[in-house]
GROMACS .gro file of C-alpha atoms in nm:
model
  398
    1MET     CA    1   3.960  -0.649  -1.454
    2ARG     CA    2   4.298  -0.795  -1.356
    3SER     CA    3   4.517  -0.966  -1.607
    4ILE     CA    4   4.691  -1.288  -1.503
    5THR     CA    5   4.978  -1.514  -1.624
    6ILE     CA    6   4.966  -1.850  -1.502
    7LEU     CA    7   5.300  -2.043  -1.486
    8GLY     CA    8   5.233  -2.404  -1.486
    9ALA     CA    9   4.882  -2.400  -1.621
   10THR     CA   10   4.828  -2.758  -1.692
   11GLY     CA   11   4.938  -2.880  -1.354
   12SER     CA   12   4.681  -2.921  -1.052
   13ILE     CA   13   4.742  -2.551  -0.910
   14GLY     CA   14   4.700  -2.397  -1.254
   15GLN     CA   15   4.380  -2.596  -1.349
   16ASN     CA   16   4.238  -2.498  -1.012
   17THR     CA   17   4.330  -2.131  -1.050
   18LEU     CA   18   4.152  -2.148  -1.387
   19ASP     CA   19   3.859  -2.308  -1.225
   20VAL     CA   20   3.834  -2.014  -0.979
   21VAL     CA   21   3.899  -1.754  -1.249
   22SER     CA   22   3.627  -1.896  -1.461
   23ARG     CA   23   3.378  -1.836  -1.164
   24HIS     CA   24   3.446  -1.463  -1.182
   25PRO     CA   25   3.459  -1.371  -1.565
   26GLY     CA   26   3.421  -0.999  -1.494
   27ASP     CA   27   3.718  -0.979  -1.268
   28PHE     CA   28   4.009  -1.157  -1.447
   29SER     CA   29   4.154  -1.189  -1.803
   30VAL     CA   30   4.402  -1.453  -1.900
   31TYR     CA   31   4.707  -1.298  -2.045
   32ALA     CA   32   4.933  -1.605  -2.069
   33LEU     CA   33   4.930  -1.972  -1.985
   34THR     CA   34   5.243  -2.175  -1.977
   35ALA     CA   35   5.317  -2.552  -1.968
   36ASN     CA   36   5.635  -2.783  -2.038
   37SER     CA   37   5.506  -3.048  -2.273
   38GLN     CA   38   5.139  -3.137  -2.240
   39VAL     CA   39   5.018  -3.024  -2.576
   40GLY     CA   40   4.668  -3.177  -2.566
   41ALA     CA   41   4.585  -3.015  -2.215
   42MET     CA   42   4.729  -2.684  -2.315
   43ALA     CA   43   4.540  -2.670  -2.640
   44GLU     CA   44   4.215  -2.734  -2.448
   45LEU     CA   45   4.295  -2.446  -2.201
   46CYS     CA   46   4.377  -2.219  -2.489
   47LEU     CA   47   4.050  -2.303  -2.670
   48THR     CA   48   3.856  -2.218  -2.339
   49TYR     CA   49   4.037  -1.921  -2.205
   50LYS     CA   50   4.181  -1.767  -2.513
   51PRO     CA   51   4.511  -1.628  -2.368
   52GLN     CA   52   4.707  -1.378  -2.564
   53PHE     CA   53   5.010  -1.607  -2.522
   54ALA     CA   54   5.086  -1.969  -2.461
   55VAL     CA   55   5.452  -2.076  -2.374
   56MET     CA   56   5.585  -2.427  -2.408
   57GLY     CA   57   5.908  -2.593  -2.296
   58SER     CA   58   6.056  -2.644  -2.649
   59LYS     CA   59   6.027  -2.554  -3.007
   60LYS     CA   60   5.889  -2.914  -3.097
   61VAL     CA   61   5.592  -2.901  -2.849
   62ALA     CA   62   5.522  -2.536  -2.923
   63ASP     CA   63   5.505  -2.620  -3.302
   64GLU     CA   64   5.256  -2.902  -3.201
   65LEU     CA   65   5.057  -2.662  -3.008
   66GLU     CA   66   5.053  -2.398  -3.277
   67SER     CA   67   4.931  -2.666  -3.525
   68ALA     CA   68   4.657  -2.770  -3.296
   69LEU     CA   69   4.529  -2.418  -3.235
   70SER     CA   70   4.564  -2.304  -3.597
   71GLY     CA   71   4.257  -2.117  -3.723
   72LYS     CA   72   4.066  -2.171  -3.393
   73VAL     CA   73   4.216  -1.881  -3.168
   74SER     CA   74   4.436  -1.595  -3.186
   75THR     CA   75   4.682  -1.707  -2.907
   76GLN     CA   76   5.043  -1.662  -3.000
   77VAL     CA   77   5.256  -1.963  -2.916
   78LEU     CA   78   5.609  -1.903  -2.768
   79TYR     CA   79   5.867  -2.129  -2.607
   80GLY     CA   80   6.163  -2.140  -2.379
   81GLU     CA   81   6.287  -1.960  -2.061
   82LYS     CA   82   6.301  -1.605  -2.232
   83ALA     CA   83   5.934  -1.641  -2.316
   84LEU     CA   84   5.845  -1.762  -1.970
   85ILE     CA   85   6.031  -1.448  -1.828
   86ASP     CA   86   5.870  -1.210  -2.070
   87VAL     CA   87   5.516  -1.322  -1.988
   88SER     CA   88   5.589  -1.281  -1.626
   89GLN     CA   89   5.713  -0.944  -1.634
   90SER     CA   90   5.494  -0.790  -1.915
   91ASN     CA   91   5.350  -0.449  -1.837
   92GLU     CA   92   5.008  -0.587  -1.938
   93VAL     CA   93   5.018  -0.834  -1.642
   94ASP     CA   94   4.889  -0.735  -1.291
   95THR     CA   95   4.907  -1.100  -1.120
   96VAL     CA   96   5.134  -1.403  -1.179
   97MET     CA   97   5.034  -1.746  -1.045
   98ALA     CA   98   5.376  -1.905  -0.998
   99ALA     CA   99   5.291  -2.273  -1.007
  100ILE     CA  100   5.584  -2.433  -1.204
  101VAL     CA  101   5.699  -2.732  -1.015
  102GLY     CA  102   6.067  -2.749  -0.942
  103SER     CA  103   6.374  -2.528  -0.998
  104ALA     CA  104   6.243  -2.425  -1.353
  105GLY     CA  105   6.004  -2.194  -1.180
  106LEU     CA  106   6.275  -1.979  -1.019
  107LYS     CA  107   6.370  -1.744  -1.301
  108PRO     CA  108   6.028  -1.662  -1.421
  109THR     CA  109   5.896  -1.614  -1.055
  110LEU     CA  110   6.178  -1.383  -0.978
  111ALA     CA  111   6.116  -1.195  -1.308
  112ALA     CA  112   5.771  -1.128  -1.176
  113ILE     CA  113   5.896  -1.003  -0.855
  114ASP     CA  114   6.148  -0.769  -1.007
  115ALA     CA  115   5.868  -0.619  -1.219
  116GLY     CA  116   5.664  -0.554  -0.906
  117LYS     CA  117   5.379  -0.781  -0.982
  118THR     CA  118   5.135  -0.938  -0.735
  119VAL     CA  119   5.288  -1.290  -0.717
  120LEU     CA  120   5.074  -1.571  -0.597
  121LEU     CA  121   5.340  -1.805  -0.484
  122ALA     CA  122   5.280  -2.170  -0.529
  123ASN     CA  123   5.622  -2.265  -0.639
  124LYS     CA  124   5.809  -2.390  -0.324
  125GLU     CA  125   6.156  -2.403  -0.493
  126ALA     CA  126   6.164  -2.018  -0.566
  127LEU     CA  127   6.213  -1.955  -0.179
  128VAL     CA  128   6.399  -2.277  -0.096
  129MET     CA  129   6.660  -2.223  -0.382
  130SER     CA  130   6.696  -1.839  -0.335
  131GLY     CA  131   6.554  -1.735   0.005
  132GLN     CA  132   6.700  -1.400   0.107
  133LEU     CA  133   6.792  -1.315  -0.241
  134PHE     CA  134   6.415  -1.350  -0.337
  135ILE     CA  135   6.290  -1.154  -0.039
  136ASP     CA  136   6.545  -0.872  -0.110
  137HIS     CA  137   6.419  -0.846  -0.465
  138ALA     CA  138   6.071  -0.818  -0.356
  139ASN     CA  139   6.152  -0.532  -0.108
  140ARG     CA  140   6.335  -0.351  -0.379
  141SER     CA  141   6.058  -0.384  -0.630
  142GLY     CA  142   5.755  -0.345  -0.410
  143ALA     CA  143   5.606  -0.666  -0.542
  144LYS     CA  144   5.354  -0.827  -0.334
  145ILE     CA  145   5.381  -1.200  -0.233
  146LEU     CA  146   5.067  -1.387  -0.145
  147PRO     CA  147   5.126  -1.752  -0.023
  148VAL     CA  148   4.924  -2.008  -0.215
  149ASP     CA  149   5.034  -2.338  -0.041
  150SER     CA  150   4.742  -2.423   0.192
  151GLU     CA  151   4.969  -2.424   0.500
  152HIS     CA  152   5.135  -2.082   0.443
  153ASN     CA  153   4.807  -1.936   0.322
  154ALA     CA  154   4.649  -2.046   0.637
  155ILE     CA  155   4.931  -1.887   0.852
  156PHE     CA  156   4.890  -1.580   0.644
  157GLN     CA  157   4.508  -1.556   0.712
  158CYS     CA  158   4.556  -1.591   1.092
  159LEU     CA  159   4.812  -1.319   1.114
  160PRO     CA  160   4.713  -0.958   1.184
  161LYS     CA  161   4.674  -0.733   0.878
  162GLU     CA  162   4.973  -0.543   0.966
  163ALA     CA  163   5.191  -0.850   0.967
  164GLN     CA  164   5.018  -0.960   0.624
  165GLU     CA  165   5.154  -0.630   0.466
  166GLN     CA  166   5.499  -0.720   0.585
  167VAL     CA  167   5.564  -1.062   0.404
  168GLY     CA  168   5.944  -1.138   0.438
  169SER     CA  169   6.013  -0.885   0.687
  170MET     CA  170   5.783  -0.904   0.964
  171GLN     CA  171   5.873  -0.935   1.332
  172LEU     CA  172   5.630  -1.198   1.479
  173SER     CA  173   5.691  -1.107   1.824
  174GLU     CA  174   5.584  -0.746   1.752
  175HIS     CA  175   5.252  -0.889   1.646
  176GLY     CA  176   5.203  -1.105   1.959
  177VAL     CA  177   5.304  -1.435   1.803
  178ASP     CA  178   5.486  -1.692   1.993
  179TYR     CA  179   5.523  -1.956   1.715
  180LEU     CA  180   5.370  -2.083   1.393
  181LEU     CA  181   5.252  -2.447   1.364
  182LEU     CA  182   5.269  -2.596   1.010
  183THR     CA  183   5.041  -2.908   0.991
  184GLY     CA  184   5.099  -3.198   0.767
  185SER     CA  185   4.894  -3.523   0.694
  186GLY     CA  186   5.184  -3.746   0.719
  187GLY     CA  187   5.133  -3.881   0.372
  188PRO     CA  188   5.006  -4.230   0.266
  189PHE     CA  189   5.270  -4.414   0.485
  190ARG     CA  190   5.202  -4.245   0.817
  191ASP     CA  191   5.077  -4.570   0.973
  192LEU     CA  192   5.284  -4.823   0.785
  193PRO     CA  193   5.554  -4.995   0.984
  194VAL     CA  194   5.884  -4.833   0.918
  195HIS     CA  195   6.063  -5.152   0.807
  196GLU     CA  196   5.807  -5.176   0.520
  197LEU     CA  197   5.885  -4.847   0.374
  198ASP     CA  198   6.169  -4.971   0.147
  199LYS     CA  199   5.896  -5.199  -0.043
  200GLN     CA  200   5.674  -4.910  -0.137
  201THR     CA  201   5.587  -4.843  -0.499
  202PRO     CA  202   5.560  -4.507  -0.685
  203LYS     CA  203   5.182  -4.582  -0.724
  204ALA     CA  204   5.151  -4.631  -0.349
  205ALA     CA  205   5.358  -4.317  -0.281
  206CYS     CA  206   5.133  -4.112  -0.507
  207ASN     CA  207   4.811  -4.233  -0.347
  208HIS     CA  208   4.761  -3.940  -0.116
  209PRO     CA  209   4.483  -4.003   0.136
  210ASN     CA  210   4.354  -3.632   0.145
  211TRP     CA  211   4.480  -3.424  -0.154
  212SER     CA  212   4.487  -3.466  -0.538
  213MET     CA  213   4.827  -3.380  -0.660
  214GLY     CA  214   5.094  -3.434  -0.914
  215GLN     CA  215   5.344  -3.714  -0.888
  216LYS     CA  216   5.646  -3.513  -0.767
  217ILE     CA  217   5.456  -3.337  -0.484
  218SER     CA  218   5.274  -3.657  -0.396
  219VAL     CA  219   5.620  -3.835  -0.334
  220ASP     CA  220   5.741  -3.543  -0.153
  221SER     CA  221   5.441  -3.565   0.074
  222ALA     CA  222   5.501  -3.934   0.130
  223THR     CA  223   5.860  -3.851   0.243
  224MET     CA  224   5.739  -3.526   0.413
  225LEU     CA  225   6.015  -3.346   0.239
  226ASN     CA  226   5.738  -3.129   0.102
  227LYS     CA  227   5.670  -3.011   0.456
  228GLY     CA  228   6.057  -2.962   0.497
  229LEU     CA  229   6.033  -2.734   0.185
  230GLU     CA  230   5.717  -2.561   0.341
  231TYR     CA  231   5.919  -2.526   0.653
  232ILE     CA  232   6.194  -2.345   0.465
  233GLU     CA  233   5.945  -2.133   0.268
  234ALA     CA  234   5.785  -2.044   0.604
  235ARG     CA  235   6.115  -1.919   0.749
  236TRP     CA  236   6.148  -1.669   0.467
  237LEU     CA  237   5.777  -1.570   0.429
  238PHE     CA  238   5.729  -1.504   0.791
  239ASN     CA  239   6.080  -1.404   0.887
  240CYS     CA  240   6.086  -1.678   1.148
  241SER     CA  241   6.356  -1.777   1.386
  242GLU     CA  242   6.395  -2.153   1.456
  243SER     CA  243   6.196  -2.124   1.795
  244GLU     CA  244   5.916  -1.973   1.612
  245LEU     CA  245   5.847  -2.260   1.378
  246LYS     CA  246   5.711  -2.608   1.447
  247VAL     CA  247   5.573  -2.891   1.245
  248VAL     CA  248   5.287  -3.114   1.377
  249ILE     CA  249   5.123  -3.423   1.207
  250HIS     CA  250   4.735  -3.386   1.153
  251PRO     CA  251   4.605  -3.670   0.956
  252GLN     CA  252   4.260  -3.530   0.872
  253SER     CA  253   4.401  -3.223   0.675
  254VAL     CA  254   4.114  -3.003   0.828
  255ILE     CA  255   4.320  -2.748   1.004
  256HIS     CA  256   4.573  -2.624   0.751
  257SER     CA  257   4.801  -2.449   1.003
  258MET     CA  258   4.791  -2.246   1.328
  259VAL     CA  259   4.935  -1.949   1.494
  260GLN     CA  260   5.004  -1.962   1.864
  261PHE     CA  261   5.003  -1.616   2.037
  262THR     CA  262   5.170  -1.494   2.346
  263ASP     CA  263   4.848  -1.464   2.544
  264GLY     CA  264   4.789  -1.851   2.486
  265SER     CA  265   4.537  -1.792   2.216
  266VAL     CA  266   4.567  -2.006   1.898
  267LEU     CA  267   4.402  -1.921   1.566
  268ALA     CA  268   4.370  -2.196   1.311
  269GLN     CA  269   4.257  -2.174   0.945
  270MET     CA  270   4.018  -2.466   0.869
  271GLY     CA  271   3.841  -2.587   0.550
  272GLN     CA  272   3.806  -2.887   0.308
  273PRO     CA  273   4.129  -3.016   0.154
  274ASP     CA  274   4.086  -2.827  -0.167
  275MET     CA  275   4.343  -2.588  -0.332
  276ARG     CA  276   4.080  -2.359  -0.461
  277THR     CA  277   4.017  -2.214  -0.125
  278PRO     CA  278   4.379  -2.064  -0.089
  279ILE     CA  279   4.390  -1.982  -0.457
  280ALA     CA  280   4.055  -1.780  -0.421
  281HIS     CA  281   4.186  -1.605  -0.114
  282THR     CA  282   4.505  -1.494  -0.283
  283LEU     CA  283   4.325  -1.390  -0.610
  284GLY     CA  284   4.075  -1.194  -0.426
  285TYR     CA  285   4.292  -1.054  -0.145
  286PRO     CA  286   4.197  -0.857   0.071
  287GLU     CA  287   3.833  -0.944  -0.041
  288ARG     CA  288   3.677  -1.289  -0.046
  289LEU     CA  289   3.580  -1.465  -0.348
  290ARG     CA  290   3.373  -1.779  -0.419
  291SER     CA  291   3.599  -2.064  -0.474
  292GLY     CA  292   3.353  -2.332  -0.561
  293VAL     CA  293   3.452  -2.513  -0.246
  294GLY     CA  294   3.186  -2.610   0.008
  295GLY     CA  295   3.212  -2.514   0.384
  296LEU     CA  296   3.294  -2.762   0.649
  297ASP     CA  297   3.002  -2.954   0.821
  298PHE     CA  298   3.135  -2.976   1.166
  299SER     CA  299   2.866  -3.229   1.255
  300THR     CA  300   3.051  -3.492   1.045
  301LEU     CA  301   3.395  -3.433   1.170
  302ASN     CA  302   3.453  -3.736   1.415
  303GLU     CA  303   3.793  -3.621   1.542
  304LEU     CA  304   4.092  -3.386   1.492
  305THR     CA  305   4.421  -3.552   1.600
  306PHE     CA  306   4.778  -3.445   1.611
  307LYS     CA  307   5.120  -3.596   1.679
  308GLN     CA  308   5.491  -3.504   1.651
  309PRO     CA  309   5.657  -3.610   1.335
  310ASP     CA  310   5.882  -3.929   1.369
  311TYR     CA  311   6.215  -3.866   1.197
  312ALA     CA  312   6.284  -4.232   1.156
  313ARG     CA  313   5.972  -4.254   0.925
  314TYR     CA  314   6.031  -3.905   0.780
  315PRO     CA  315   6.431  -3.866   0.752
  316CYS     CA  316   6.372  -3.603   0.457
  317LEU     CA  317   6.185  -3.377   0.697
  318LYS     CA  318   6.475  -3.374   0.951
  319LEU     CA  319   6.723  -3.296   0.659
  320ALA     CA  320   6.508  -3.000   0.546
  321ILE     CA  321   6.488  -2.871   0.902
  322GLN     CA  322   6.850  -2.886   0.944
  323ALA     CA  323   6.942  -2.743   0.594
  324CYS     CA  324   6.700  -2.438   0.660
  325TRP     CA  325   6.935  -2.320   0.943
  326ASP     CA  326   7.270  -2.441   0.789
  327GLY     CA  327   7.221  -2.178   0.516
  328GLN     CA  328   7.116  -2.114   0.143
  329TRP     CA  329   7.376  -2.353   0.015
  330ALA     CA  330   7.218  -2.638   0.200
  331THR     CA  331   6.862  -2.577   0.108
  332THR     CA  332   6.961  -2.522  -0.268
  333THR     CA  333   7.146  -2.853  -0.254
  334LEU     CA  334   6.876  -3.038  -0.077
  335ASN     CA  335   6.621  -2.928  -0.332
  336ALA     CA  336   6.818  -3.027  -0.634
  337ALA     CA  337   6.902  -3.370  -0.497
  338ASN     CA  338   6.547  -3.440  -0.400
  339GLU     CA  339   6.418  -3.365  -0.751
  340VAL     CA  340   6.675  -3.611  -0.910
  341ALA     CA  341   6.600  -3.859  -0.638
  342VAL     CA  342   6.216  -3.847  -0.674
  343GLN     CA  343   6.255  -3.873  -1.054
  344ALA     CA  344   6.473  -4.183  -1.010
  345PHE     CA  345   6.209  -4.333  -0.771
  346LEU     CA  346   5.936  -4.264  -1.004
  347GLU     CA  347   6.133  -4.447  -1.293
  348GLY     CA  348   6.209  -4.741  -1.081
  349HIS     CA  349   6.586  -4.684  -1.030
  350ILE     CA  350   6.597  -4.653  -0.650
  351LEU     CA  351   6.377  -4.753  -0.356
  352PHE     CA  352   6.151  -4.527  -0.171
  353THR     CA  353   6.396  -4.514   0.136
  354ASP     CA  354   6.681  -4.425  -0.087
  355ILE     CA  355   6.531  -4.080  -0.151
  356ALA     CA  356   6.665  -3.965   0.169
  357LYS     CA  357   7.003  -4.125   0.131
  358VAL     CA  358   7.048  -3.947  -0.207
  359CYS     CA  359   6.971  -3.605  -0.043
  360ASP     CA  360   7.190  -3.681   0.270
  361TYR     CA  361   7.483  -3.779   0.035
  362SER     CA  362   7.452  -3.465  -0.179
  363LEU     CA  363   7.440  -3.247   0.138
  364GLN     CA  364   7.750  -3.415   0.288
  365LYS     CA  365   7.942  -3.379  -0.044
  366THR     CA  366   7.862  -2.995  -0.072
  367GLU     CA  367   8.076  -2.748   0.092
  368SER     CA  368   7.929  -2.453   0.261
  369VAL     CA  369   7.946  -2.131   0.039
  370VAL     CA  370   7.784  -1.793   0.030
  371ALA     CA  371   7.496  -1.824  -0.206
  372ASP     CA  372   7.382  -1.465  -0.266
  373ASN     CA  373   7.338  -1.464  -0.643
  374LEU     CA  374   7.181  -1.665  -0.912
  375ASP     CA  375   7.510  -1.789  -1.057
  376VAL     CA  376   7.622  -1.948  -0.729
  377LEU     CA  377   7.274  -2.099  -0.698
  378ALA     CA  378   7.286  -2.235  -1.033
  379GLN     CA  379   7.630  -2.397  -0.974
  380LEU     CA  380   7.519  -2.544  -0.645
  381ASP     CA  381   7.203  -2.684  -0.826
  382ALA     CA  382   7.409  -2.849  -1.094
  383GLN     CA  383   7.659  -2.990  -0.846
  384SER     CA  384   7.399  -3.138  -0.623
  385ARG     CA  385   7.226  -3.294  -0.937
  386ARG     CA  386   7.569  -3.454  -1.031
  387GLN     CA  387   7.623  -3.590  -0.676
  388ALA     CA  388   7.276  -3.727  -0.681
  389SER     CA  389   7.296  -3.891  -0.998
  390LYS     CA  390   7.640  -4.036  -0.910
  391TRP     CA  391   7.484  -4.199  -0.587
  392ILE     CA  392   7.202  -4.341  -0.799
  393LYS     CA  393   7.432  -4.485  -1.053
  394GLU     CA  394   7.657  -4.668  -0.787
  395TYR     CA  395   7.378  -4.773  -0.544
  396GLY     CA  396   7.048  -4.780  -0.737
  397VAL     CA  397   6.845  -5.099  -0.784
  398CYS     CA  398   6.893  -5.092  -1.168
   0.00000   0.00000   0.00000
């Protein structure tokens, strides 16, 4: 039986992970669950899965959770960053699902890496913010990284076993790979006239046509910054060069990504747009687990279409691809600015099209530096948030 910590248990990835875990009660035990502030949702999870520890974002919500659980379960309630790190690196933990959205997930995920855990990586920001540093830590500790994002998991599944064992350091050409193709649905505005994008509301942006996700990642999908972050992740996970990585729009979200080989063959991983599939794959790897997801009925698939991304529609994607090859300072800056911009959009302070403007402004105002340690990364993150907030204050709609 493997012991698992789930970072971000109340989010969509966390809940889907617990759904898969519940289907295999003899294979997994839940050591710790973490959340930021959702006391009610966390209380329900603790009553159901009875983890040893529950970690919340602040003392206030931790006290509320402790009160809700009093006399019902023996779960110990903790709070704060240190507690997140402790439950990620504990000797009693085998596997860590890293699913905290945003930069808050970096330190606990890195702690799990340093402790040599099997890390199921669903937190994009860990690699976007720390890139080579993250991979170097994994190489030193012997931690195993298994990608959970549907696109990266699809590529991982299509690669030869020898390459799967070299996450972060593989040489794609040695395994007969020409390039990787990241697919993206194009989000809810893929067919909308470009001149109407500035009129779109948070509700419309969060109405993803294929996937059920949280607000932040839904907006990122609408701007395709989400695909840009995945592009940056793929660069580090699969040790890509610029010529070995491409993005293609695939509205149906049936093919989750593809690998083009030197002999002209293309391998694609296909399936329902349900995150339980890649989650089950990483939980069971190298074996297969039942995920609760049904197979594809090919007789009902009318068409599979593809097209190149339009950067006039998706300027955030273009910024991310440029940042990927500009350096770690740029990807860290972009990630921080986007987090601030998306929150401002959700709160009605800027237009949808302003998200790209905020990100571009922060990148232009940040000087290139060598970002090879957490202190420099933290400084870049903070600086970018200040620049983004400055733009929003000066040019926002209210």
